[in-house]
XYZ file of C-alpha atoms in Angstrom:
81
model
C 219.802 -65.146 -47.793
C 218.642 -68.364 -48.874
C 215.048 -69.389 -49.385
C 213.021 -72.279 -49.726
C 210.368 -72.487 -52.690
C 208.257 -76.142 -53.554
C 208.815 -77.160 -57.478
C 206.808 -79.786 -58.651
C 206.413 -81.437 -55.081
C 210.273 -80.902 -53.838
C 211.135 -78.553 -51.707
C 214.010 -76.652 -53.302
C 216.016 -74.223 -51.078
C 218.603 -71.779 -52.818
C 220.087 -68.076 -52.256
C 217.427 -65.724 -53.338
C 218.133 -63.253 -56.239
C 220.960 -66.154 -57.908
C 220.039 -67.115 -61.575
C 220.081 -71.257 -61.666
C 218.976 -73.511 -64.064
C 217.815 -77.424 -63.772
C 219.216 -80.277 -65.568
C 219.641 -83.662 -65.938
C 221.908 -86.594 -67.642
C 220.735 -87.305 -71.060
C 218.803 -91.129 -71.034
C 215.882 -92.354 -72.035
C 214.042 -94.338 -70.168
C 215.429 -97.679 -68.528
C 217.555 -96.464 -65.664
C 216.017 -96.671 -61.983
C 216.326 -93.065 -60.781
C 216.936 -90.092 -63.114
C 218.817 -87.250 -60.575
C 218.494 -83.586 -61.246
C 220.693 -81.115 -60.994
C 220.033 -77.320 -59.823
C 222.910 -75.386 -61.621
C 224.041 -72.159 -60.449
C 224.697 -69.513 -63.810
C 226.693 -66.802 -62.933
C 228.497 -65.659 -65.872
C 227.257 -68.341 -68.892
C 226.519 -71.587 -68.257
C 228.610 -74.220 -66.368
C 227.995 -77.667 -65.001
C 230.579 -77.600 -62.228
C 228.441 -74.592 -60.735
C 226.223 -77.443 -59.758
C 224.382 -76.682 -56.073
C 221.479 -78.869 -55.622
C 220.836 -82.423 -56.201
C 217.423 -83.809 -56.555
C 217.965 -88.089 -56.336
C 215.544 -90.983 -56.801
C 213.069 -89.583 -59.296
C 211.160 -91.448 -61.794
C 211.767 -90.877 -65.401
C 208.494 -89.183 -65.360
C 208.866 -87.248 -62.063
C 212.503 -86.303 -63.730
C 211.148 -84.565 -66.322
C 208.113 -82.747 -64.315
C 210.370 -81.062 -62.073
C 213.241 -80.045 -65.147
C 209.622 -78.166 -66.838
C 208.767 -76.428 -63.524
C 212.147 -75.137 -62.732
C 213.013 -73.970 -65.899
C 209.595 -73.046 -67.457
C 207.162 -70.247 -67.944
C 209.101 -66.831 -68.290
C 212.338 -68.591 -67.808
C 214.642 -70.048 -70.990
C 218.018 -71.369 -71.209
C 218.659 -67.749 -69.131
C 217.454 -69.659 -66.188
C 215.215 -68.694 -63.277
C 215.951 -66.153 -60.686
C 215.437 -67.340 -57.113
């Protein structure tokens, strides 16, 4: 069942009870848009288990939705929709 939760201003929706984890490329700032990535982890990490694609955010906005997603009880485990 997939549902919808708002990170950081973005509505983010994803199947519930799936472990995922958000990331983006490596770059400082000087590009336009920084994209995030929602990862799905299923067993270890992967970045071809990508599911979600946040585009056009700031470098700013970038990094304020990478420390919602994966902050607070969550580490590089990854947060449990």
């Amino acid at each position: 069942m997939k549902t919808t939760k708002t990170i950081a201003g973005h509505k983010i929706t994803l199947t519930r009870g799936q472990r995922y984890m958000a990331g983006r490329p490596f770059a400082s700032r000087g590009r336009k848009t920084y994209p995030v990535t929602i990862y799905q982890i299923t067993n270890g990490f992967s970045f071809q288990n990508g599911v979600a694609t946040i585009d056009g955010l700031t470098y700013d906005q970038a990094n304020d939705l990478l420390a919602a997603f994966n902050n607070g009880t969550t580490s590089f485990d990854g947060r449990v929709w």
